[in-house]
mmCIF file of C-alpha atoms in Angstrom:
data_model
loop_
_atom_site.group_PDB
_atom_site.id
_atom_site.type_symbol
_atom_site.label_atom_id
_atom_site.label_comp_id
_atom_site.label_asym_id
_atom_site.label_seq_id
_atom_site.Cartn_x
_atom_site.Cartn_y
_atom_site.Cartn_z
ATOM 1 C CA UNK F 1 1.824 -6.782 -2.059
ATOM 2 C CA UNK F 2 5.220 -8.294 -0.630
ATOM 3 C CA UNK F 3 7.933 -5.617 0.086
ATOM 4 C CA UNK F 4 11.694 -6.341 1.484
ATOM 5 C CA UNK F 5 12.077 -4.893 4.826
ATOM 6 C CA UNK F 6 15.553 -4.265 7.136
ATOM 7 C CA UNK F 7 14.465 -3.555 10.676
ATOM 8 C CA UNK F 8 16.375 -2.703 13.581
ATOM 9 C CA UNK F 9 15.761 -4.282 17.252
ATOM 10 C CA UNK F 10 12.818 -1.895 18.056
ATOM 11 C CA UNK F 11 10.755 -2.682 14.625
ATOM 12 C CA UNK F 12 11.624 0.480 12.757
ATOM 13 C CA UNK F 13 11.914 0.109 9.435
ATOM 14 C CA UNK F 14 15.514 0.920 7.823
ATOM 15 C CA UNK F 15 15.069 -0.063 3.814
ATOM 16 C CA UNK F 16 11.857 -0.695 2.221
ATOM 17 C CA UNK F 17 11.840 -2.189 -1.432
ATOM 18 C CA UNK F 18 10.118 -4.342 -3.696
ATOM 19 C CA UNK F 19 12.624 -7.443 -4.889
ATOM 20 C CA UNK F 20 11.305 -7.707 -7.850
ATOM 21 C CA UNK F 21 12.709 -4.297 -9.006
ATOM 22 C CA UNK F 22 15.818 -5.547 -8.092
ATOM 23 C CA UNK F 23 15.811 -8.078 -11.267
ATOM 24 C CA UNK F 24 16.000 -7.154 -14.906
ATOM 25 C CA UNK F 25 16.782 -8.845 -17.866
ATOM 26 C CA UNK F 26 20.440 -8.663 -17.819
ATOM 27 C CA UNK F 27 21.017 -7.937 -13.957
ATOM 28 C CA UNK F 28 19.720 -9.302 -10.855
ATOM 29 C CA UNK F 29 21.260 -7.043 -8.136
ATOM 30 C CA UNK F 30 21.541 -8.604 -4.359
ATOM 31 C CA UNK F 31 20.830 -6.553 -0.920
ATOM 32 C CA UNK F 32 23.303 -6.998 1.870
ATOM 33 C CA UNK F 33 21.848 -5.809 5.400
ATOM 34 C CA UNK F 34 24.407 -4.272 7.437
ATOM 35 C CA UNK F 35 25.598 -5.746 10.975
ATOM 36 C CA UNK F 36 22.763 -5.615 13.082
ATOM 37 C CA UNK F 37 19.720 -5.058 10.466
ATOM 38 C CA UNK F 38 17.638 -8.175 10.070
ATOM 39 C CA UNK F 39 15.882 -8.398 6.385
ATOM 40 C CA UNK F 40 12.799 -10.304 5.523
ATOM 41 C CA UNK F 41 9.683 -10.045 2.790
ATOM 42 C CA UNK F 42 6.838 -9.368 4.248
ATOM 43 C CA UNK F 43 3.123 -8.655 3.279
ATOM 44 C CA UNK F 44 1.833 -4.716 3.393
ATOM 45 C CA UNK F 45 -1.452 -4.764 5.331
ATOM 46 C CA UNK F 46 -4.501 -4.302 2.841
ATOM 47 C CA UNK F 47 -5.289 -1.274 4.414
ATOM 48 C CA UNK F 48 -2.337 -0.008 3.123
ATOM 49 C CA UNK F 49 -1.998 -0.830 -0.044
ATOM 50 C CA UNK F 50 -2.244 2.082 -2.940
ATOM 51 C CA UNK F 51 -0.640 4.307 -0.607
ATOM 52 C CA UNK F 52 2.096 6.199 -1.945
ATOM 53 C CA UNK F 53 5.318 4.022 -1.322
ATOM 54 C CA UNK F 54 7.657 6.240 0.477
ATOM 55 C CA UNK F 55 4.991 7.022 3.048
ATOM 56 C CA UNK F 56 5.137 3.407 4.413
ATOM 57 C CA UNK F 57 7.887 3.823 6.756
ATOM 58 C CA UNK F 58 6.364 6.537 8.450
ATOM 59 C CA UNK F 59 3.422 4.465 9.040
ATOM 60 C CA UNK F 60 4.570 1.000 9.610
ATOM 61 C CA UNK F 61 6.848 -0.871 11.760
ATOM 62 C CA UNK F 62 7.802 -4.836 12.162
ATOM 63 C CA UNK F 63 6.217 -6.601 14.652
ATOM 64 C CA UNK F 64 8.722 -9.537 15.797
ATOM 65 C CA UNK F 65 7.460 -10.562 18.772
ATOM 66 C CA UNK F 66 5.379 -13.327 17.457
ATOM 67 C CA UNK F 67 6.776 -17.315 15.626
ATOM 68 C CA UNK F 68 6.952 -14.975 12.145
ATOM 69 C CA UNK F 69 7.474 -10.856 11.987
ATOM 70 C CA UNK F 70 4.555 -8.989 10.353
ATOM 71 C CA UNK F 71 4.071 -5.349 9.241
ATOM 72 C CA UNK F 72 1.208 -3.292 11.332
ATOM 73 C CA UNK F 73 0.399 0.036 11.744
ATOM 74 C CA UNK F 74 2.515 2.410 14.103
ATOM 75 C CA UNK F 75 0.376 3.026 17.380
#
């Protein structure tokens, strides 16, 4: 499962969505980050998925320290 994430510097998580809800038949709505926020889709870990959806940012964080930022548990 692929979610839309906006991070700040230290990995936490700001939004969390799924882009596809953001399309419909007759409107496609866009997501701006604000100044400082970077925003990328990322994979949820397998471990994770089927958990309820507004627990995720509690759990996860962005890892951007490697060539391409991942989602892993919170230590």
């Amino acid at each position: 499962m692929k979610l839309a994430v906006s991070y700040d510097e230290q990995g936490d998580i700001l939004v969390l969505f799924d882009p596809e809800k953001l399309q419909g038949n007759k409107v496609t709505l866009k997501y701006a980050p604000a100044k400082g926020e970077k925003h990328v889709v990322l994979e949820v870990p397998k471990e994770l998925e089927g958990r309820p959806f507004l627990d995720l940012p509690t759990l996860l964080r962005v890892n951007a320290s490697g060539s391409q930022p991942r989602l892993e548990l919170k230590a």
